[in-house]
Amino acid sequence: MPERYDLVVIGAGPGGYVAAIRAAQLGLKAACVEKGKTLGGTCLNIGCIPSKALLESSELYHLAKSRFGRHGIAVKGVELDLPRMQGRKNDIVKSLTEGVAFLFRKNKIATVTGVGRIAGKGKVTVTGDQVTELEAGAILLATGSEPASLPFLPFDGKQVVSSTEALAFDKVPEHLIVIGGGYIGLELGSVWARLGSKVTVLEFLPRLLPLNDGEIAGLLHKSLAKQGLEFHLETRVTGAKKEAGKVTVQAEAPGKKLEFKGDKILVSVGRKPVTTGLGLEEAGVKLDPKTGKVAVNERFETNVPGVYAIGDLIDGPMLAHKASHEGIAFAENLAGKSGHVNYYAIPSVIYTAPELAAVGFTEEQIKERGIESKVGKFPFMANGRAKALDETEGLVKILTDARTDKLLGMHILGTRASEMIAEGVLALEFSASAEDIARTCHAHPTLSEIVGEAAWAAYARALHS
Ligand code: NAI
């Protein structure tokens, strides 16, 4: 007899595993199907976490080599020990994925290893070392996404790689050619540039990060170019050749043909939802014909009763925290509570140096909507803590509704922007005004004062400008 569960989740990434935990906490009997050897999905194993480990290590290496002198610390003979750097990264991944396994045991969630597939109403078949049948009151699809490839440039895992392999190079490439100047291209491009690679980024569009505020994205572009990353915008890759240990990429930019020779190509042109092998067609689950993502309503219900989907599989930004929040809301709804995701207040972070963090509308989106707005800005340069940290690049930009002073968006370029943005997210969640943020007492000396000053600038006038 197949084991019966209230909920069977397919995929143990930050969407699926969080949904399983929340469902179990609310008294539901849950199982989670995962084909990988470890839990945690892309984020923990080959995404957010290992990339942040390498970003941190490579930044420290860069600082030790070129910036410690400014603090009066003389260092000689700084050397890269890449195997150790990679080992530290692997240890972090191991401890976190084991942490999820521990949480599953603690919450009595069954882990079923293998490939999950919908096998009929309320039925999931898992093919692993053996075939297991599960019965489910509800089936949650949370299989996430995988790197998209270019049709003429399939991944080979060695010379033409995705983020997965670019997180695990055992040697610093001499010249890394990055196709796509988005999140992955900029983060992993930064890692390898800091460790000594020449990095060339080829981007199809006329600007980097088209969904981010234009002014802030432009400043990040300049900063990364100053750090040595080479950018070619409006550049369409048309072909590539592989020869022993070398790669050549052909591209077209307005009015010219270009050729780039390197030793590795990182293809980071986006990710696509993992919808194959799940039995969706047979079960009659509808995909959005435009995006290829699973179509759901605001309760994450697909068109097939009892089948739900969250995370990268459905519409919206492909972000781990978005998936987790959907997982929580889904589980709460399933348990009879009222879960909800406020898509307007989902932050995004690019972990370059400086970091770029944002929430809410950009200046461009506000203009498109014809909203009369105010802008308040404050630079890191004028902040005491930023000076003490020797990290004075960047600014906080706050956008408000000119009539009501209500916060519409916050955009931060600067060190630790990833942590600072939380204040903007909370402010948006609570429909705060710039005055609310300005009159909130920020500890001194902290970077958070820059947020306070930018709010003063939007509401009335900054004090230190
Ligand atoms: P992306 O969507 O961020 O950027 C892809 C870039 O490639 C775009 O700028 C696009 O215009 C460009 N592009 C597309 N086709 C191209 C072509 N043929 N030639 C040249 N350029 C081309 O995608 P990316 O960087 O692959 O990341 C995938 C997803 O992973 C992102 O959507 C993001 O949500 C997520 N991610 C999030 C991170 C974070 O939160 N810090 C870090 C890494 C990834």
Coordinates of C-alpha atoms and ligand atoms in Angstrom, one line a residue:
M1 CA 0.0 0.0 0.0
P2 CA 1.4 3.4 -0.9
E3 CA 2.1 5.7 2.1
R4 CA -0.5 8.5 2.2
Y5 CA 0.5 12.1 3.0
D6 CA -1.5 15.3 3.3
L7 CA 1.2 16.9 1.1
V8 CA 3.8 15.6 -1.3
V9 CA 6.3 18.2 -2.4
I10 CA 8.4 17.6 -5.5
G11 CA 11.7 19.5 -5.1
A12 CA 13.6 20.3 -1.9
G13 CA 14.9 23.8 -2.9
P14 CA 14.1 26.9 -0.8
G15 CA 10.5 26.8 -2.1
G16 CA 9.8 23.2 -1.6
Y17 CA 11.6 22.4 1.6
V18 CA 10.3 25.5 3.3
A19 CA 6.7 24.6 2.2
A20 CA 7.2 21.1 3.7
I21 CA 8.5 22.4 7.0
R22 CA 5.7 25.0 7.3
A23 CA 3.0 22.4 6.4
A24 CA 4.5 20.0 9.0
Q25 CA 4.6 22.7 11.7
L26 CA 0.9 23.3 11.0
G27 CA 0.1 19.6 11.6
L28 CA 0.1 18.2 8.1
K29 CA 1.8 14.9 7.2
A30 CA 4.4 15.9 4.6
A31 CA 6.8 14.1 2.3
C32 CA 9.4 15.8 0.1
V33 CA 10.8 14.2 -3.1
E34 CA 14.3 15.1 -4.2
K35 CA 16.4 13.7 -7.0
G36 CA 19.6 15.3 -5.8
K37 CA 21.9 13.6 -3.3
T38 CA 21.4 16.5 -0.8
L39 CA 18.5 18.7 0.1
G40 CA 18.4 22.5 -0.4
G41 CA 18.1 22.6 -4.2
T42 CA 20.0 25.0 -6.5
C43 CA 20.3 27.7 -3.9
L44 CA 22.1 25.8 -1.2
N45 CA 24.1 23.4 -3.5
I46 CA 25.0 25.2 -6.6
G47 CA 23.6 28.8 -6.4
C48 CA 23.1 31.4 -3.7
I49 CA 25.2 29.9 -1.0
P50 CA 28.4 28.7 -2.8
S51 CA 28.5 31.9 -4.8
K52 CA 28.3 34.0 -1.7
A53 CA 31.1 32.0 -0.1
L54 CA 33.3 32.5 -3.2
L55 CA 32.3 36.2 -3.4
E56 CA 33.4 36.7 0.2
S57 CA 36.7 34.8 -0.1
S58 CA 37.6 36.5 -3.4
E59 CA 36.8 39.9 -2.0
L60 CA 39.0 39.3 1.0
Y61 CA 41.8 38.2 -1.3
H62 CA 41.4 41.3 -3.4
L63 CA 41.4 43.5 -0.2
A64 CA 44.4 41.8 1.2
K65 CA 46.3 42.3 -2.0
S66 CA 45.3 45.9 -2.8
R67 CA 43.5 47.6 0.0
F68 CA 44.9 46.5 3.4
G69 CA 47.8 49.0 3.0
R70 CA 45.3 51.8 3.3
H71 CA 44.5 50.6 6.8
G72 CA 48.2 50.6 7.7
I73 CA 48.4 46.8 7.4
A74 CA 51.4 45.8 5.3
V75 CA 51.0 42.4 3.8
K76 CA 53.5 40.7 1.6
G77 CA 53.3 37.5 -0.4
V78 CA 49.5 37.2 -0.5
E79 CA 48.8 34.0 -2.3
L80 CA 45.7 32.3 -3.6
D81 CA 45.0 28.8 -2.3
L82 CA 42.1 27.9 -4.6
P83 CA 41.6 24.3 -3.4
R84 CA 41.2 25.6 0.2
M85 CA 38.9 28.4 -1.0
Q86 CA 36.8 25.8 -2.8
G87 CA 37.0 23.5 0.2
R88 CA 35.6 26.2 2.6
K89 CA 32.8 26.8 0.1
N90 CA 32.0 23.0 0.0
D91 CA 32.0 22.8 3.8
I92 CA 29.5 25.7 4.1
V93 CA 27.2 23.9 1.5
K94 CA 27.6 20.6 3.4
S95 CA 26.7 22.1 6.7
L96 CA 23.6 23.9 5.4
T97 CA 22.2 21.0 3.3
E98 CA 22.7 18.8 6.4
G99 CA 20.8 21.4 8.3
V100 CA 17.8 21.0 6.1
A101 CA 18.0 17.2 6.5
F102 CA 18.0 17.8 10.3
L103 CA 15.0 20.1 10.1
F104 CA 13.1 17.4 8.0
R105 CA 13.8 14.8 10.7
K106 CA 12.8 17.2 13.5
N107 CA 9.5 18.0 11.7
K108 CA 8.9 14.3 10.8
I109 CA 9.0 15.1 7.1
A110 CA 9.7 12.0 4.9
T111 CA 12.5 12.5 2.4
V112 CA 12.0 10.3 -0.7
T113 CA 15.0 10.2 -2.9
G114 CA 14.5 10.0 -6.7
V115 CA 12.7 11.7 -9.5
G116 CA 9.1 12.5 -8.7
R117 CA 6.3 12.4 -11.3
I118 CA 2.5 13.0 -11.1
A119 CA 1.0 9.6 -11.7
G120 CA -2.7 10.4 -11.5
K121 CA -5.0 12.2 -9.2
G122 CA -3.3 12.3 -5.8
K123 CA -0.6 10.0 -6.9
V124 CA 3.2 10.6 -7.1
T125 CA 5.7 8.0 -8.4
V126 CA 9.3 8.4 -7.3
T127 CA 12.0 6.7 -9.4
G128 CA 15.2 6.3 -7.5
D129 CA 17.1 3.1 -6.5
Q130 CA 13.6 1.7 -6.4
V131 CA 10.2 2.9 -7.5
T132 CA 8.0 4.3 -4.7
E133 CA 4.3 5.2 -5.0
L134 CA 3.0 7.9 -2.8
E135 CA -0.5 9.1 -2.2
A136 CA -1.0 12.8 -1.7
G137 CA -3.9 15.0 -0.5
A138 CA -2.0 17.8 -2.3
I139 CA 0.9 17.8 -4.7
L140 CA 3.2 20.8 -4.7
L141 CA 5.5 21.2 -7.7
A142 CA 8.7 23.0 -6.6
T143 CA 11.3 21.8 -9.1
G144 CA 12.8 25.2 -9.7
S145 CA 14.8 26.1 -12.8
E146 CA 18.0 25.2 -14.7
P147 CA 20.5 27.3 -16.7
A148 CA 19.2 28.2 -20.2
S149 CA 21.7 27.5 -23.0
L150 CA 22.3 29.1 -26.4
P151 CA 21.2 26.8 -29.2
F152 CA 24.5 27.0 -31.0
L153 CA 26.6 26.7 -27.8
P154 CA 25.5 23.8 -25.7
F155 CA 27.1 23.3 -22.3
D156 CA 30.0 20.9 -22.2
G157 CA 30.8 21.5 -18.6
K158 CA 34.5 22.3 -19.3
Q159 CA 34.9 25.1 -21.8
V160 CA 31.3 26.1 -22.2
V161 CA 29.9 26.2 -18.7
S162 CA 26.9 27.3 -16.6
S163 CA 27.1 28.8 -13.1
T164 CA 27.4 25.2 -11.7
E165 CA 30.8 24.6 -13.1
A166 CA 31.9 28.3 -12.8
L167 CA 31.5 27.8 -9.0
A168 CA 33.9 24.9 -9.0
F169 CA 36.8 25.8 -11.4
D170 CA 40.0 24.2 -10.0
K171 CA 42.1 26.7 -11.8
V172 CA 41.7 30.5 -12.4
P173 CA 40.8 30.9 -16.1
E174 CA 43.1 33.3 -17.9
H175 CA 40.3 34.8 -19.9
L176 CA 36.7 34.1 -18.9
I177 CA 34.1 35.2 -21.5
V178 CA 30.8 35.8 -19.9
I179 CA 27.7 35.8 -22.1
G180 CA 24.9 37.7 -20.4
G181 CA 25.5 40.6 -18.0
G182 CA 22.8 39.7 -15.5
Y183 CA 22.9 38.4 -11.9
I184 CA 25.1 35.4 -12.5
G185 CA 27.4 37.1 -15.1
L186 CA 28.2 40.0 -12.8
E187 CA 28.6 37.9 -9.6
L188 CA 30.7 35.1 -11.0
G189 CA 32.5 37.5 -13.3
S190 CA 33.5 39.5 -10.2
V191 CA 34.7 36.3 -8.4
W192 CA 37.1 35.3 -11.2
A193 CA 38.2 38.9 -12.0
R194 CA 39.2 39.3 -8.3
L195 CA 41.1 36.0 -8.4
G196 CA 43.0 37.1 -11.5
S197 CA 41.0 36.3 -14.6
K198 CA 40.5 38.7 -17.4
V199 CA 36.7 38.9 -17.7
T200 CA 34.8 40.0 -20.7
V201 CA 31.1 40.4 -20.5
L202 CA 29.0 40.3 -23.6
E203 CA 25.5 41.7 -23.1
F204 CA 22.7 41.7 -25.7
L205 CA 20.9 44.8 -24.4
P206 CA 22.1 48.4 -24.4
R207 CA 22.4 48.4 -20.6
L208 CA 23.1 46.1 -17.7
L209 CA 20.3 44.9 -15.4
P210 CA 17.3 46.3 -17.3
L211 CA 14.9 45.6 -14.5
N212 CA 16.9 47.7 -12.0
D213 CA 16.8 51.4 -11.6
G214 CA 18.8 52.8 -14.5
E215 CA 20.9 55.3 -12.6
I216 CA 22.0 52.7 -10.0
A217 CA 22.6 50.1 -12.6
G218 CA 24.7 52.6 -14.6
L219 CA 26.8 53.4 -11.5
L220 CA 27.4 49.6 -10.9
H221 CA 28.4 49.2 -14.5
K222 CA 31.0 52.0 -14.1
S223 CA 32.3 50.6 -10.9
L224 CA 32.8 47.1 -12.3
A225 CA 34.5 48.5 -15.4
K226 CA 36.9 50.3 -13.1
Q227 CA 37.6 47.0 -11.4
G228 CA 38.7 45.6 -14.7
L229 CA 35.7 43.8 -16.1
E230 CA 35.3 44.6 -19.8
F231 CA 31.8 45.1 -21.0
H232 CA 30.4 45.0 -24.5
L233 CA 26.8 46.1 -24.6
E234 CA 24.4 45.7 -27.6
T235 CA 26.5 42.7 -28.5
R236 CA 24.8 39.6 -29.9
V237 CA 26.8 36.4 -29.8
T238 CA 26.4 34.7 -33.1
G239 CA 28.7 31.7 -32.9
A240 CA 31.6 30.1 -31.1
K241 CA 34.5 27.7 -31.9
K242 CA 36.3 25.4 -29.5
E243 CA 39.9 24.3 -30.0
A244 CA 42.2 22.5 -27.7
G245 CA 41.9 24.5 -24.4
K246 CA 40.7 27.7 -26.2
V247 CA 37.4 29.2 -27.2
T248 CA 36.6 31.9 -29.8
V249 CA 33.3 33.7 -29.6
Q250 CA 31.9 35.6 -32.6
A251 CA 29.5 38.5 -31.9
E252 CA 27.9 41.4 -33.6
A253 CA 27.6 44.9 -32.2
P254 CA 26.0 47.9 -34.1
G255 CA 28.1 48.3 -37.2
K256 CA 30.8 45.9 -36.3
K257 CA 31.7 42.2 -36.1
L258 CA 33.7 41.2 -33.0
E259 CA 35.7 38.2 -32.0
F260 CA 36.8 37.2 -28.5
K261 CA 39.4 34.5 -27.7
G262 CA 39.4 33.0 -24.2
D263 CA 39.8 29.8 -22.4
K264 CA 36.3 29.4 -20.9
I265 CA 32.8 30.7 -21.7
L266 CA 30.2 31.2 -18.9
V267 CA 26.8 31.2 -20.5
S268 CA 24.5 33.2 -18.1
V269 CA 21.6 34.2 -20.2
G270 CA 18.9 33.3 -17.8
R271 CA 17.3 30.2 -16.4
K272 CA 14.3 28.1 -17.5
P273 CA 11.7 26.3 -15.4
V274 CA 12.2 22.6 -14.9
T275 CA 8.9 21.3 -16.2
T276 CA 9.9 18.1 -18.1
G277 CA 9.6 14.6 -16.6
L278 CA 7.0 15.7 -14.1
G279 CA 4.1 14.2 -15.9
L280 CA 2.5 17.6 -16.4
E281 CA 1.2 16.9 -19.9
E282 CA -0.4 13.6 -18.9
A283 CA -1.9 15.2 -15.8
G284 CA -3.2 18.1 -17.9
V285 CA -1.4 20.8 -16.0
K286 CA -1.4 24.0 -18.1
L287 CA 1.8 26.0 -18.8
D288 CA 1.7 29.7 -19.7
P289 CA 2.4 29.6 -23.4
K290 CA 4.4 32.8 -23.3
T291 CA 6.8 31.9 -20.5
G292 CA 6.7 28.1 -20.4
K293 CA 6.1 28.4 -16.7
V294 CA 3.3 26.6 -14.8
A295 CA 0.2 28.7 -14.7
V296 CA -1.2 29.2 -11.2
N297 CA -3.7 31.5 -9.5
E298 CA -3.0 33.6 -6.4
R299 CA -3.4 30.5 -4.2
F300 CA -0.7 28.6 -6.3
E301 CA -3.4 26.3 -7.7
T302 CA -2.8 25.0 -11.2
N303 CA -5.8 24.2 -13.4
V304 CA -5.7 20.6 -12.0
P305 CA -7.4 20.3 -8.6
G306 CA -4.9 19.2 -5.9
V307 CA -1.8 20.2 -7.9
Y308 CA 0.0 23.4 -6.9
A309 CA 3.2 25.1 -8.0
I310 CA 5.6 27.7 -6.5
G311 CA 9.0 29.3 -7.0
D312 CA 11.0 29.4 -10.3
L313 CA 8.3 27.2 -11.9
I314 CA 5.8 30.0 -11.8
D315 CA 5.7 33.7 -12.8
G316 CA 7.9 36.3 -11.1
P317 CA 11.5 36.8 -10.3
M318 CA 13.6 33.6 -9.9
L319 CA 14.7 34.3 -6.4
A320 CA 15.1 31.9 -3.5
H321 CA 13.4 34.2 -1.0
K322 CA 10.4 34.6 -3.3
A323 CA 10.1 30.8 -3.6
S324 CA 10.3 30.4 0.2
H325 CA 7.6 33.0 0.8
E326 CA 5.4 31.3 -1.7
G327 CA 6.1 28.0 0.0
I328 CA 5.0 29.4 3.4
A329 CA 1.9 31.1 2.0
F330 CA 1.0 27.9 0.1
A331 CA 1.4 25.7 3.2
E332 CA -0.6 28.1 5.3
N333 CA -3.5 28.1 2.8
L334 CA -3.4 24.3 2.7
A335 CA -3.7 24.2 6.5
G336 CA -6.7 26.5 6.4
K337 CA -4.9 29.7 7.3
S338 CA -4.6 32.7 5.0
G339 CA -1.2 32.9 3.4
H340 CA -0.3 35.7 1.2
V341 CA 2.8 37.0 -0.7
N342 CA 3.3 40.8 -1.3
Y343 CA 5.0 40.7 -4.6
Y344 CA 5.6 44.5 -4.5
A345 CA 7.9 44.1 -1.5
I346 CA 10.3 41.4 -2.7
P347 CA 13.8 42.6 -2.5
S348 CA 16.5 41.8 -5.1
V349 CA 20.3 41.8 -4.4
I350 CA 23.3 41.5 -6.6
Y351 CA 26.3 40.6 -4.5
T352 CA 28.9 42.5 -6.5
A353 CA 31.2 45.0 -4.8
P354 CA 29.6 47.4 -4.3
E355 CA 26.4 45.4 -3.8
L356 CA 23.2 46.5 -5.5
A357 CA 19.9 46.0 -3.5
A358 CA 16.5 47.2 -4.4
V359 CA 12.8 46.9 -3.5
G360 CA 9.7 48.5 -5.0
F361 CA 9.5 50.6 -8.1
T362 CA 12.4 52.0 -10.1
E363 CA 12.4 55.6 -11.3
E364 CA 11.6 54.3 -14.8
Q365 CA 8.6 52.3 -13.5
I366 CA 7.3 55.4 -11.6
K367 CA 7.5 57.5 -14.8
E368 CA 5.8 54.8 -16.9
R369 CA 2.9 54.9 -14.4
G370 CA 2.7 58.7 -14.5
I371 CA 3.1 59.0 -10.7
E372 CA 4.3 62.3 -9.5
S373 CA 7.3 61.4 -7.4
K374 CA 10.1 62.7 -5.2
V375 CA 13.6 61.4 -5.0
G376 CA 15.9 61.5 -2.0
K377 CA 19.5 60.5 -2.3
F378 CA 22.4 60.3 0.1
P379 CA 26.0 59.1 -0.7
F380 CA 28.0 56.6 1.3
M381 CA 30.9 59.1 1.0
A382 CA 29.3 61.4 3.6
N383 CA 28.8 58.7 6.2
G384 CA 31.1 58.1 9.1
R385 CA 30.8 54.3 9.2
A386 CA 31.4 54.0 5.5
K387 CA 34.6 56.1 5.8
A388 CA 35.7 53.9 8.8
L389 CA 35.1 50.8 6.7
D390 CA 37.0 52.3 3.7
E391 CA 33.9 51.6 1.6
T392 CA 32.6 55.0 0.5
E393 CA 31.3 54.1 -3.0
G394 CA 27.6 54.3 -3.7
L395 CA 24.4 55.8 -2.5
V396 CA 20.9 55.2 -1.2
K397 CA 18.1 56.4 -3.4
I398 CA 14.5 56.7 -2.1
L399 CA 11.5 57.3 -4.3
T400 CA 8.3 58.5 -2.8
D401 CA 4.8 59.6 -4.0
A402 CA 5.1 63.4 -4.1
R403 CA 1.5 63.9 -2.9
T404 CA 1.5 61.5 0.1
D405 CA 5.2 61.0 0.9
K406 CA 4.5 57.2 0.7
L407 CA 7.6 55.1 0.0
L408 CA 7.5 53.7 -3.6
G409 CA 11.0 52.2 -3.9
M410 CA 14.4 52.0 -2.4
H411 CA 17.6 51.4 -4.3
I412 CA 21.0 51.0 -2.7
L413 CA 24.4 50.7 -4.2
G414 CA 27.1 50.2 -1.7
T415 CA 28.8 47.9 0.7
R416 CA 26.4 45.7 2.7
A417 CA 23.4 47.0 0.7
S418 CA 22.0 43.5 1.0
E419 CA 21.6 44.0 4.7
M420 CA 20.5 47.6 4.5
I421 CA 17.6 46.9 2.1
A422 CA 15.7 45.1 4.8
E423 CA 14.7 48.5 6.2
G424 CA 13.2 49.5 2.8
V425 CA 11.3 46.1 2.6
L426 CA 9.8 46.6 6.0
A427 CA 8.9 50.2 5.3
L428 CA 7.1 49.1 2.1
E429 CA 5.3 46.2 3.9
F430 CA 4.0 48.8 6.4
S431 CA 3.2 51.4 3.7
A432 CA 5.6 53.8 5.5
S433 CA 6.3 57.3 4.3
A434 CA 9.8 58.9 3.9
E435 CA 9.0 60.8 7.0
D436 CA 8.4 57.6 8.9
I437 CA 11.9 56.4 7.9
A438 CA 13.5 59.7 8.5
R439 CA 12.1 60.0 12.0
T440 CA 13.1 56.4 12.9
C441 CA 16.3 56.7 15.0
H442 CA 19.2 55.1 13.3
A443 CA 22.2 54.1 15.4
H444 CA 25.4 56.1 15.0
P445 CA 27.7 55.4 13.4
T446 CA 26.1 52.9 11.0
L447 CA 25.5 52.6 7.3
S448 CA 21.8 52.6 8.1
E449 CA 22.1 56.3 8.7
I450 CA 22.5 56.7 5.0
V451 CA 18.9 55.3 4.6
G452 CA 17.7 57.8 7.2
E453 CA 19.4 60.7 5.5
A454 CA 18.1 59.6 2.0
A455 CA 14.6 59.6 3.6
W456 CA 15.2 63.0 5.1
A457 CA 16.3 64.2 1.6
A458 CA 13.0 62.8 0.1
Y459 CA 10.8 64.1 2.8
A460 CA 12.4 67.5 3.7
R461 CA 16.2 67.9 3.6
A462 CA 19.2 65.7 4.5
L463 CA 21.1 66.9 7.5
H464 CA 24.6 66.2 6.4
S465 CA 24.5 67.6 2.9
Ligands
NAI1 P1 19.6 37.2 -15.8 O1 18.2 37.2 -16.4 O2 19.9 37.9 -14.6 O3 20.5 37.9 -16.9 C1 20.7 37.4 -18.2 C2 21.3 38.5 -19.1 O4 21.7 37.8 -20.3 C3 20.3 39.5 -19.4 O5 20.9 40.8 -19.2 C4 20.0 39.3 -20.9 O6 19.8 40.5 -21.6 C5 21.3 38.7 -21.4 N1 21.2 37.8 -22.6 C6 20.2 37.0 -22.9 N2 20.5 36.3 -24.0 C7 21.7 36.8 -24.5 C8 22.6 36.6 -25.6 N3 22.2 35.7 -26.5 N4 23.7 37.3 -25.7 C9 24.1 38.2 -24.7 N5 23.3 38.4 -23.7 C10 22.2 37.8 -23.5 O7 20.0 35.7 -15.8 P2 21.2 35.0 -15.1 O8 22.3 35.9 -14.7 O9 21.6 33.8 -15.9 O10 20.6 34.5 -13.7 C11 19.5 33.6 -13.8 C12 18.6 33.9 -12.6 O11 19.1 33.4 -11.4 C13 18.2 35.3 -12.5 O12 17.0 35.6 -13.0 C14 18.2 35.6 -11.0 O13 16.9 35.7 -10.6 C15 18.8 34.3 -10.4 N6 20.0 34.7 -9.6 C16 19.9 35.5 -8.5 C17 21.0 35.9 -7.8 C18 20.8 36.8 -6.7 O14 19.6 36.9 -6.2 N7 21.8 37.4 -6.2 C19 22.3 35.4 -8.2 C20 22.3 34.6 -9.4 C21 21.2 34.2 -10.0

